[in-house]
Coordinates of C-alpha atoms in Angstrom, one line a residue:
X1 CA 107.0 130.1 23.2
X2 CA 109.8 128.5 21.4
X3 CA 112.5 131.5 20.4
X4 CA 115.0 129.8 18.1
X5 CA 115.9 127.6 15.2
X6 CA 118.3 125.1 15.4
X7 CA 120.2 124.2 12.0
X8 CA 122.3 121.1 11.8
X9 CA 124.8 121.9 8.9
X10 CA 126.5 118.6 8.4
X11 CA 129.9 118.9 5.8
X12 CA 132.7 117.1 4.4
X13 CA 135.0 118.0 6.7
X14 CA 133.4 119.3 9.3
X15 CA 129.6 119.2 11.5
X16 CA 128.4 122.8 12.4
X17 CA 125.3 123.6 14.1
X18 CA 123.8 127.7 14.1
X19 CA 120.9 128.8 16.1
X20 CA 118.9 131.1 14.6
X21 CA 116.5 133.7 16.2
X22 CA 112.6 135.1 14.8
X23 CA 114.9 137.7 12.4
X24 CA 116.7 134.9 10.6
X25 CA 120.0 136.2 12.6
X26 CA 122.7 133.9 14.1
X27 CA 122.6 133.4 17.8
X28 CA 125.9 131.2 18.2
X29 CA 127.9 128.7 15.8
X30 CA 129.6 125.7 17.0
X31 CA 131.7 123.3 14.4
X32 CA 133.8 120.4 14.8
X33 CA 136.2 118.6 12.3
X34 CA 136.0 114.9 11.8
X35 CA 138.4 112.4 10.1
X36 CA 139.0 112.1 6.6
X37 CA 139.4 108.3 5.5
X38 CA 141.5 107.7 2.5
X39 CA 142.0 103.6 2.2
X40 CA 143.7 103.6 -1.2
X41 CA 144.3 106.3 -3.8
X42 CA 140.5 107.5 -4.9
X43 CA 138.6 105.9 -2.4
X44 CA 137.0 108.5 0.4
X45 CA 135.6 107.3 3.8
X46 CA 133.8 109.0 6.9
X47 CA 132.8 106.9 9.7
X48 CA 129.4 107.5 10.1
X49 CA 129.4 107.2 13.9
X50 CA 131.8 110.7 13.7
X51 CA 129.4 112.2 12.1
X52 CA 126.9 111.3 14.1
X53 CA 128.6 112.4 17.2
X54 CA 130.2 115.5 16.0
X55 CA 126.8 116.7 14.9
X56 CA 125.0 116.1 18.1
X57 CA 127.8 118.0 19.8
X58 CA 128.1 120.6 18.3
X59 CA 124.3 121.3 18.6
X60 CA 125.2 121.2 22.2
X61 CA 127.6 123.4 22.3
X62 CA 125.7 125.9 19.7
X63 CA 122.2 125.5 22.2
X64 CA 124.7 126.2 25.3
X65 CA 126.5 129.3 23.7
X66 CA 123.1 130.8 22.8
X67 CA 122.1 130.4 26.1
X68 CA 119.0 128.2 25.1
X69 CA 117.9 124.9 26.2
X70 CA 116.1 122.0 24.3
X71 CA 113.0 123.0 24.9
X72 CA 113.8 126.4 23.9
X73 CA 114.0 125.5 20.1
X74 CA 111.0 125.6 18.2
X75 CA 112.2 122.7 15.3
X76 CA 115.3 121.6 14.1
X77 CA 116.8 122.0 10.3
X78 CA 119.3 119.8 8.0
X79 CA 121.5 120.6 5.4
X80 CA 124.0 117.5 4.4
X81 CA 126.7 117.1 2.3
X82 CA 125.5 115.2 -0.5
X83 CA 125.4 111.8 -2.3
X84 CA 128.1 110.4 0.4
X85 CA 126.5 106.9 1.2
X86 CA 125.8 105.1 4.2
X87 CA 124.4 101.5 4.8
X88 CA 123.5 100.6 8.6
X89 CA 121.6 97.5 10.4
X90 CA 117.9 98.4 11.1
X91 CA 118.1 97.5 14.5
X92 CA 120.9 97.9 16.1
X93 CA 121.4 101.4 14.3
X94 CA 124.9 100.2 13.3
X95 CA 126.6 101.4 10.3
X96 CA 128.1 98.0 8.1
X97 CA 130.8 100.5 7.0
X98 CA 132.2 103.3 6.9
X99 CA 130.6 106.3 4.5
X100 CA 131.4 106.4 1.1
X101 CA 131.6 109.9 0.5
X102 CA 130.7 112.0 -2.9
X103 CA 134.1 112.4 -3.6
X104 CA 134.8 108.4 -4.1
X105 CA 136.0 107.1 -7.6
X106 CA 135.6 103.3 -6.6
X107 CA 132.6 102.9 -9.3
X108 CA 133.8 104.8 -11.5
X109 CA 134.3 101.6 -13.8
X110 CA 131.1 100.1 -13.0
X111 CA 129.7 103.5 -14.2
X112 CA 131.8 103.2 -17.3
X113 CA 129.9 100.0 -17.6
X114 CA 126.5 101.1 -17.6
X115 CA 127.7 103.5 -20.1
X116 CA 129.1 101.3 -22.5
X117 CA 125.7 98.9 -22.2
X118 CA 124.0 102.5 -23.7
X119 CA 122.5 103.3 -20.6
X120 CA 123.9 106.5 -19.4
X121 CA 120.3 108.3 -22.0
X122 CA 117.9 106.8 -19.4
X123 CA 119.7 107.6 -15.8
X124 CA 120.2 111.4 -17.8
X125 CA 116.3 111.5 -18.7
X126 CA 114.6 110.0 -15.5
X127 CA 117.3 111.6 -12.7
X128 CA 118.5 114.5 -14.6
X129 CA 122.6 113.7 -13.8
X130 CA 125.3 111.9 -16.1
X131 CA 126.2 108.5 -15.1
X132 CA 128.9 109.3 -12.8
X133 CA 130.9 107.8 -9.5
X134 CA 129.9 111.1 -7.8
X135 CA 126.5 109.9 -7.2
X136 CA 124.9 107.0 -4.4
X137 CA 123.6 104.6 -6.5
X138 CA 126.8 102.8 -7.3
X139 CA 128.5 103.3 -4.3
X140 CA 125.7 101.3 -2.8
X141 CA 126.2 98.9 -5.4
X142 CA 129.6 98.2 -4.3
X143 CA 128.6 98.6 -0.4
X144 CA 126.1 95.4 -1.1
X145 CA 128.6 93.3 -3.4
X146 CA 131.5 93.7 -1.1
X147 CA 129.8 93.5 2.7
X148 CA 129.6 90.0 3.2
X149 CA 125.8 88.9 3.5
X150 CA 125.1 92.4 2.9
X151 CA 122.8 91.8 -0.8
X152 CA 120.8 88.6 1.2
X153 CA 120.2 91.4 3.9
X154 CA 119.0 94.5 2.4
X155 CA 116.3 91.5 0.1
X156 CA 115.0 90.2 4.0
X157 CA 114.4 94.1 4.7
X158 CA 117.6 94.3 7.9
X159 CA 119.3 97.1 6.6
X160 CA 118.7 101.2 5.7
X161 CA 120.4 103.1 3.4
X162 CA 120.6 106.5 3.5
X163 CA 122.5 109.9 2.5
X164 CA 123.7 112.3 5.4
X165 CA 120.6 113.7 6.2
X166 CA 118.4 110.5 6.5
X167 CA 121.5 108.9 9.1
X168 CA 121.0 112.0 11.1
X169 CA 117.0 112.2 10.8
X170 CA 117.7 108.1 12.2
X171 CA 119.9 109.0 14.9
X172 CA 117.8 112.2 15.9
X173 CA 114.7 110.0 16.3
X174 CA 116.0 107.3 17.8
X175 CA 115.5 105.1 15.1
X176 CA 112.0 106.2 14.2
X177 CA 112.7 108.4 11.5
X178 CA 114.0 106.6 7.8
X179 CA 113.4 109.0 5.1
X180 CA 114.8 111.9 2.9
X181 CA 113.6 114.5 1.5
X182 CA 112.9 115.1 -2.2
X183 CA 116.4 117.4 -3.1
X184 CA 119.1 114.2 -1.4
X185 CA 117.0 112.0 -3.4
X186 CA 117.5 113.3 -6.5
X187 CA 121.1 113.0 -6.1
X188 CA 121.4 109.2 -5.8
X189 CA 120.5 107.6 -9.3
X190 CA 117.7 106.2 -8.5
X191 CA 115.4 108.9 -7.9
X192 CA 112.9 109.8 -10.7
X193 CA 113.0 113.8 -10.4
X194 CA 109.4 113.7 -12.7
X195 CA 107.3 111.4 -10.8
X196 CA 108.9 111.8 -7.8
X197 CA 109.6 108.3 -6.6
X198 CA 111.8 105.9 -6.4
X199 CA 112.6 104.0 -10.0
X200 CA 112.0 100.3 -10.5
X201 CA 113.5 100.1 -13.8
X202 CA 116.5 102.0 -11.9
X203 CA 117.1 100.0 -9.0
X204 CA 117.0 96.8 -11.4
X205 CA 119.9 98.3 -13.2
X206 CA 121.6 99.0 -10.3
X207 CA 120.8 95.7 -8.3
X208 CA 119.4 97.6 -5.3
X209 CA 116.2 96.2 -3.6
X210 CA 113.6 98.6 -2.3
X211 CA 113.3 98.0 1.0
X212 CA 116.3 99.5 1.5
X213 CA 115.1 102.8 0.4
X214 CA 114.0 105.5 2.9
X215 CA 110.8 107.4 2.4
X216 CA 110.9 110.5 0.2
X217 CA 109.7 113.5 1.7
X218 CA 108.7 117.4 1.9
X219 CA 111.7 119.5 2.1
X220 CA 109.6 121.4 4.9
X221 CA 107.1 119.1 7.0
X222 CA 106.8 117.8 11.0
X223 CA 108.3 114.7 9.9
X224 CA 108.7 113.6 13.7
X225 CA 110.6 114.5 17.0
X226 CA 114.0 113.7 18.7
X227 CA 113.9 110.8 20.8
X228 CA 116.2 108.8 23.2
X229 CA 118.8 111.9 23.1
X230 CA 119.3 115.5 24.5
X231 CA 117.1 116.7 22.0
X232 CA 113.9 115.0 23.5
X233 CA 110.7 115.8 21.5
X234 CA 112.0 118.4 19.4
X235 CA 110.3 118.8 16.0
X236 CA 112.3 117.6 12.7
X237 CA 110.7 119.9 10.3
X238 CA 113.2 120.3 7.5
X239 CA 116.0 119.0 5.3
X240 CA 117.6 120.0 1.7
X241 CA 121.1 119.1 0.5
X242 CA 123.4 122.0 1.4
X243 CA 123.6 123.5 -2.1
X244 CA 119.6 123.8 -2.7
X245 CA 119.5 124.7 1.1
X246 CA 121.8 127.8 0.7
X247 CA 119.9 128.8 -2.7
X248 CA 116.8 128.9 -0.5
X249 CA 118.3 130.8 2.4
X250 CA 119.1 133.2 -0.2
X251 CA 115.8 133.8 -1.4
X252 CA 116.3 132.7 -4.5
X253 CA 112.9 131.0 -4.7
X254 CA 111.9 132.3 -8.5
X255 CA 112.3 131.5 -11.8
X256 CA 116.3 132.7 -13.1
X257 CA 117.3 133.9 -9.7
X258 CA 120.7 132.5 -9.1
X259 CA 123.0 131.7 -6.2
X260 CA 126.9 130.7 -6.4
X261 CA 128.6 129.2 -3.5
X262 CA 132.4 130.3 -3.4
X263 CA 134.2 127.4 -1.7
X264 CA 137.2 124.9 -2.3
X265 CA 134.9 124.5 -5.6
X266 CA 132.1 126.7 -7.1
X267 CA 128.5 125.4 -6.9
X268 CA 125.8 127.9 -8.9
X269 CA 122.2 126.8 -9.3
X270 CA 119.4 128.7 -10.9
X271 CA 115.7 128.3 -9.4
X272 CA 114.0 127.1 -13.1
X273 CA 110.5 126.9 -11.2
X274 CA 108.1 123.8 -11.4
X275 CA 109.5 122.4 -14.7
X276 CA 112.9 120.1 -14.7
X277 CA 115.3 121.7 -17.4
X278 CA 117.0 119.3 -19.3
X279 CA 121.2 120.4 -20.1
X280 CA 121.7 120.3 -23.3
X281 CA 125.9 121.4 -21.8
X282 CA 125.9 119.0 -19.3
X283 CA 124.5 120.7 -15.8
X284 CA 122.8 118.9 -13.6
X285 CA 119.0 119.0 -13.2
X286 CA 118.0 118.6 -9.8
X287 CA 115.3 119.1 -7.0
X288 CA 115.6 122.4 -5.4
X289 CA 113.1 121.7 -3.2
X290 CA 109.5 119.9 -2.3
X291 CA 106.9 121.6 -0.3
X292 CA 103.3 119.9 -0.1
X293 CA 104.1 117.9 -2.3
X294 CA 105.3 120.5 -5.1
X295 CA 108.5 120.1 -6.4
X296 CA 110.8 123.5 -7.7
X297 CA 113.5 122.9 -9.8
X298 CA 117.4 123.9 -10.4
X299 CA 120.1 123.8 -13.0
X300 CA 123.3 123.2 -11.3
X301 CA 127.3 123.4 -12.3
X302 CA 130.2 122.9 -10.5
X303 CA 133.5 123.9 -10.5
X304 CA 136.1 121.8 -9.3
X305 CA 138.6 124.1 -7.9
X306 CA 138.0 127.9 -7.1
X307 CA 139.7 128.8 -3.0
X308 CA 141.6 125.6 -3.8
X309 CA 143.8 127.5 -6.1
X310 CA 144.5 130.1 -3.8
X311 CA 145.7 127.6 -1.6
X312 CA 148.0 126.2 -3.8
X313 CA 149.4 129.7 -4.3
X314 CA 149.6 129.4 -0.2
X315 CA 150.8 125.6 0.0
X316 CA 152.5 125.1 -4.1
X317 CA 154.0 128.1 -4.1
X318 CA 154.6 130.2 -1.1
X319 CA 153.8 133.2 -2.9
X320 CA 151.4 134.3 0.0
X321 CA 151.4 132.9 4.0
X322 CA 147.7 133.5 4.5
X323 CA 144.5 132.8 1.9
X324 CA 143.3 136.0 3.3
X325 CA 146.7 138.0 1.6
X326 CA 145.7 136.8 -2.1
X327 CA 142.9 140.2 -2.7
X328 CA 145.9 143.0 -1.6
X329 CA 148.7 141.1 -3.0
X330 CA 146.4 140.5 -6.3
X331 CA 145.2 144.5 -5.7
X332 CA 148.9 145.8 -6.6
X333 CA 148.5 145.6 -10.0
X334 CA 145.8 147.1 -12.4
X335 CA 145.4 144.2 -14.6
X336 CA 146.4 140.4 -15.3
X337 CA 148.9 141.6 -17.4
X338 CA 148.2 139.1 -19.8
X339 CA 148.4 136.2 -17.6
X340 CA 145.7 133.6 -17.8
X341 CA 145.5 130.8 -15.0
X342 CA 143.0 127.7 -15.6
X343 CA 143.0 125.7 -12.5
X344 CA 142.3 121.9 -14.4
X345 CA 144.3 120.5 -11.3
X346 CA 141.8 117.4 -11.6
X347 CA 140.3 118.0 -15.1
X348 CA 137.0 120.6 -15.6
X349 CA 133.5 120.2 -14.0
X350 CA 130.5 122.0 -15.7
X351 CA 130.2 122.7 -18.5
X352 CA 133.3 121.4 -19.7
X353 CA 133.7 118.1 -18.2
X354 CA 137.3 117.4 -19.5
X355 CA 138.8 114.9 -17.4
X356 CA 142.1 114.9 -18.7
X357 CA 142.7 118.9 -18.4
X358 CA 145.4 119.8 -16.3
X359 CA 146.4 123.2 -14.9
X360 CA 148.0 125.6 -17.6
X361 CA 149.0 129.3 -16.8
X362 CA 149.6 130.8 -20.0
X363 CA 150.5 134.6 -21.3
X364 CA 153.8 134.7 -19.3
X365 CA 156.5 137.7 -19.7
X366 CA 159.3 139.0 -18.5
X367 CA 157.6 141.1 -16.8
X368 CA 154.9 138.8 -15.0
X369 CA 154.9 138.8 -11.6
X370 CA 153.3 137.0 -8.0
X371 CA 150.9 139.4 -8.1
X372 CA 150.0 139.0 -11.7
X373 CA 149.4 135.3 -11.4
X374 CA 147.7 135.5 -7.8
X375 CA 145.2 138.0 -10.0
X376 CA 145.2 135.7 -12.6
X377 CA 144.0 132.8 -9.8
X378 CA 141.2 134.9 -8.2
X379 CA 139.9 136.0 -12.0
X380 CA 139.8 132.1 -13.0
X381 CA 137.2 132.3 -10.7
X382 CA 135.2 134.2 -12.5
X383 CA 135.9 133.3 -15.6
X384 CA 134.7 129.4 -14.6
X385 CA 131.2 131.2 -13.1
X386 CA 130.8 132.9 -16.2
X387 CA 131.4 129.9 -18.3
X388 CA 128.3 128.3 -16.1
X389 CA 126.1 131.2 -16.2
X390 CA 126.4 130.8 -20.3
X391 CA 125.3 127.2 -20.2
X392 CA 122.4 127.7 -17.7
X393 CA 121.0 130.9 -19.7
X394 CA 121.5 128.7 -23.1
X395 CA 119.8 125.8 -21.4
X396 CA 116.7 127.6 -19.3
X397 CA 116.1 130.4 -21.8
X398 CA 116.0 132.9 -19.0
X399 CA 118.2 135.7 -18.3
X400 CA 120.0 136.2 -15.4
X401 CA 119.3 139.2 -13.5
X402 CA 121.7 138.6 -10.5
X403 CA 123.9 136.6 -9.1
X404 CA 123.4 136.0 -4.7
X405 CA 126.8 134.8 -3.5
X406 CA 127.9 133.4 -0.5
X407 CA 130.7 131.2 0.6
X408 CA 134.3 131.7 1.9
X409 CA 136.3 133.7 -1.2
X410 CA 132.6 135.8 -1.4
X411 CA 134.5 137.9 1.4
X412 CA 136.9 139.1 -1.3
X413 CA 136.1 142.4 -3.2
X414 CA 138.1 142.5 -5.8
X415 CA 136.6 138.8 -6.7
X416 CA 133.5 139.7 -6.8
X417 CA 133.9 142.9 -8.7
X418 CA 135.2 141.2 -11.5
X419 CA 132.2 138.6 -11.7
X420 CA 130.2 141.6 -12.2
X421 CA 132.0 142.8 -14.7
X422 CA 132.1 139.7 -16.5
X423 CA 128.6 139.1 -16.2
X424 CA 127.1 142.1 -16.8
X425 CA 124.7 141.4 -13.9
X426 CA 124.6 142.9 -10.2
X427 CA 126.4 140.4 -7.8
X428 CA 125.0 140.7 -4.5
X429 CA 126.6 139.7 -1.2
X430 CA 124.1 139.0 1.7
X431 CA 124.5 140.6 5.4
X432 CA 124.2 136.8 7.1
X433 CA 126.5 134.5 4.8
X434 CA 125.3 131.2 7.0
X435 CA 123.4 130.7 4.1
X436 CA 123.3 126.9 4.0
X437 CA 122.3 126.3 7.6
X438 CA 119.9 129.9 7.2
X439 CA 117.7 127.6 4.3
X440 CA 117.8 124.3 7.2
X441 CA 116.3 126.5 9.4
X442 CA 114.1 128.3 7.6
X443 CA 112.4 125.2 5.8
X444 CA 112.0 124.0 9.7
X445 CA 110.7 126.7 10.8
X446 CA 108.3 127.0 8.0
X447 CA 106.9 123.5 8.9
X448 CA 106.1 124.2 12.9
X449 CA 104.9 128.0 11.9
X450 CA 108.1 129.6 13.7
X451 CA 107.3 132.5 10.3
X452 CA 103.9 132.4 8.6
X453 CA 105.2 132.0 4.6
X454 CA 108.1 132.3 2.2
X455 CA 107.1 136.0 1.9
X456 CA 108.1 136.6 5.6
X457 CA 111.5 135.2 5.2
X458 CA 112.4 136.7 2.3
X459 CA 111.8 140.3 3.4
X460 CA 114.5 139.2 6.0
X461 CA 117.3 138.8 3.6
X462 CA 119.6 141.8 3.6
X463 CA 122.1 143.3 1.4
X464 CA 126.0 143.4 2.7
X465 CA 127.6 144.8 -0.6
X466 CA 126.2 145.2 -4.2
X467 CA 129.1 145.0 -7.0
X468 CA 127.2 145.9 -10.5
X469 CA 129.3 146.1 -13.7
X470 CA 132.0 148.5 -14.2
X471 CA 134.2 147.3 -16.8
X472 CA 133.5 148.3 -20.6
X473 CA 131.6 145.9 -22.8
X474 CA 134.5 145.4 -25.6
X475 CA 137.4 144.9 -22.9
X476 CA 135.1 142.0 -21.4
X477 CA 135.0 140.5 -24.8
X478 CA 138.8 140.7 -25.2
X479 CA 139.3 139.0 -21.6
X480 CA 136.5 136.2 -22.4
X481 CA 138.2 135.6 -25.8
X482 CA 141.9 135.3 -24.3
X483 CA 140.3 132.8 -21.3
X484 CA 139.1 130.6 -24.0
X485 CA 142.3 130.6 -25.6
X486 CA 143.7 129.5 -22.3
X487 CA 140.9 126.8 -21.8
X488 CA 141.5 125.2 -25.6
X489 CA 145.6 124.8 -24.3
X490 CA 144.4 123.3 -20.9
X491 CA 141.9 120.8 -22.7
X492 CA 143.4 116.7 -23.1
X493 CA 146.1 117.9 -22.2
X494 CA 146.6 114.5 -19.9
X495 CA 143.9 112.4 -22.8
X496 CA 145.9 108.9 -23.5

């Protein structure tokens, strides 16, 4: 009998692969770094070949460091970095050019465009996400406008376009697979997240013809096997962007439980059920997930920078040698001391979305010091994933009850002991903290029966660490009050 999962955790900057055993625990982790492509100021490229190849061998290495062979795994999993864009023959399986990934800003004037033709009301109603350069559907715009031949192409039917997960579902299939599941495509503009299809009226504002579209699928389903590779006939059985993949390998599959990912950004999403939530402060409404045929929703916000500010106090100002030094060093003193940090290094994400913010520390003294200010970063934090947990409880109507965390800065106590304060809610840290590539596997495994139901899997998640609310009700109100202080300085600061 097959013994493992394999997960296929394809990111920005780097392909890992986990194997995961019957418990849901990690058997061995393999992860490579690829190049970042930067042809002009605000333009982001990956060759899509890289990731193609850093991927499959890393699931190499991760299969040979378990100890397992191919025909030892039982189905394999994706979780993708999202909305980066790819556009590749149909039959030689060659990319036209290199990946534009979600960070881009080429279209962000064509997206200005469609906003100022009073469009931006219908992309918001039928895909749930403002009209913004973040997404695919411009990017593959420009991809057919500026690759020679390229428009006349895609029309005949020659060329695929995909996200991350449907190039690797390609590549793992030998070029039998062309589809994406239900979460990617609600990423990309053109994806109607209430009928769930494809959107003529959408493509025709867009210019993008049809049959370049994959197929939209289950998040969990034998969509085929490996072919022509290493891999050779095993299952495909799942795939989810890497944000609603983590919210599902944390368990978070009811209505108001909550997840927030602690990385170079924040990304927190609330499960809202089987009804789309529209924002009324400017989250996203997305696919969480499909599964025969159902689709669960989420209210997502992001945060542009949250462990990037603690390495600029690394790299900006030299104030500690090691990310890892920021808790202790912040740990030295018993408060902020004042001091309020609002990392706007590239404007605000959710809810916010001030472009022209910049970076403001405010409530300086004589007696400020590093460690003041590093507390100041790791509470800005917070303070950012408080600001979101206030728009999604306004928005949804629902409560939150607790906040599952995982990511990189979710290591640090002291961080997380303030959210709870500031939220007034438990915040829970898992025992396995894989938790993108743990929802990869476990919708895969779900498909081919590797566990019977969600119910199984969810008894496996595990508590690491709770943190519940310490802090008194009225000094939380003082703290909230002076951050918004510090926001309103930060806000236009850069506006024209």
């Amino acid at each position: 009998m097959s013994s493992v999962i394999l997960a296929l955790d394809q990111g920005t900057t780097s392909s890992r692969a986990i194997v995961f055993d019957i418990r849901g625990e990690v058997r061995a982790v393999a992860q490579h770094e690829f190049r970042q492509i930067f042809p002009q100021p605000g333009w982001v490229e990956h060759d899509g070949r890289e990731i193609w190849s850093s991927q499959a061998g890393v699931a190499a290495e991760a299969l040979a460091s378990a100890g397992v062979s191919p025909r030892d795994v039982a189905a394999i999993g994706i979780a993708n970095q999202r909305e980066t864009t790819l556009l590749w023959d149909r039959k030689s399986g060659e990319p036209l050019h290199n990946a534009i990934v979600w960070q881009d800003r080429r279209t962000a004037q064509h997206c200005d465009r469609l906003k100022q033709d009073g469009l931006e009301p219908i992309f918001r109603a039928k895909t749930g996400l403002v009209l913004d350069a973040y997404f695919s559907g411009t990017k593959l715009t420009w991809l057919l406008d500026n690759i020679p031949g390229a428009r006349e192409r895609a029309e005949a039917g020659d060329l695929a376009f995909g996200t991350v997960d449907s190039w690797l579902a390609w590549n793992l299939s030998g070029g039998r697979l062309h589809i994406t599941d239900a979460s990617n495509a609600s990423r990309t503009l053109m994806f109607n997240i209430h009928s769930l299809e494809w959107d003529k009226e959408l493509l025709d504002i867009l210019r993008i013809p049809a049959a370049l579209l994959p197929k939209v699928v289950d998040s969990s389903s034998v969509y085929g096997c490996c072919s022509g590779n290493i891999f050779e006939s095993i299952p495909i059985g799942g795939m989810a962007g890497d944000q609603q993949a983590a919210l599902f390998g944390q368990g978070c599959g009811k209505e108001g439980m909550a997840k927030n990912t602690y990385g170079t950004g924040c990304f927190m999403l609330m499960h809202t059920g089987a009804r789309p939530v529209t924002s009324g402060h400017n989250l996203l409404t997305t696919v969480a997930w499909q599964i025969n045929g159902a689709a669960e929703y989420a209210l997502e916000g992001s945060v542009f920078i949250a462990g990037a500010a603690v390495q600029w106090l690394r790299d900006g100002l030299g104030i500690i040698r090691d990310s890892a030094e920021v808790e202790a060093l912040a740990a030295t003193v018993t408060d902020n001391g004042g001091v309020y940090f609002v990392p706007a290094f590239s404007g605000l994400g959710a809810p916010h979305w001030d472009p022209y913010a910049r970076g403001t520390i405010v409530g300086i003294s004589r007696g400020t010091t590093a460690a003041h200010i590093a507390r100041a970063v790791l509470e800005s934090i917070a303070f950012q994933t408080d600001d979101l947990r206030a728009a999604m409880e306004s928005d949804s109507g629902v409560l939150l009850s607790e906040l599952r965390v995982d990511g990189g800065a979710s290591v640090n106590n002291l961080l997380l002991q303030f959210q709870a304060d500031l939220l007034g809610v438990n915040v829970v840290r898992p025992m396995v903290r894989e938790t993108t590539a743990l929802g990869a596997a476990y919708l895969a495994g779900l498909a081919v029966g590797f566990w019977s139901d969600r119910n199984e899997i969810e008894r496996f998640w595990q508590r690491d660490r709770l943190f519940t609310p310490l802090m008194a009700s009225d000094r939380v109100s003082m703290l909230k009050q002076f951050w918004a202080k510090g926001l309103g300085r930060s806000m236009g600061w850069d506006a024209p």
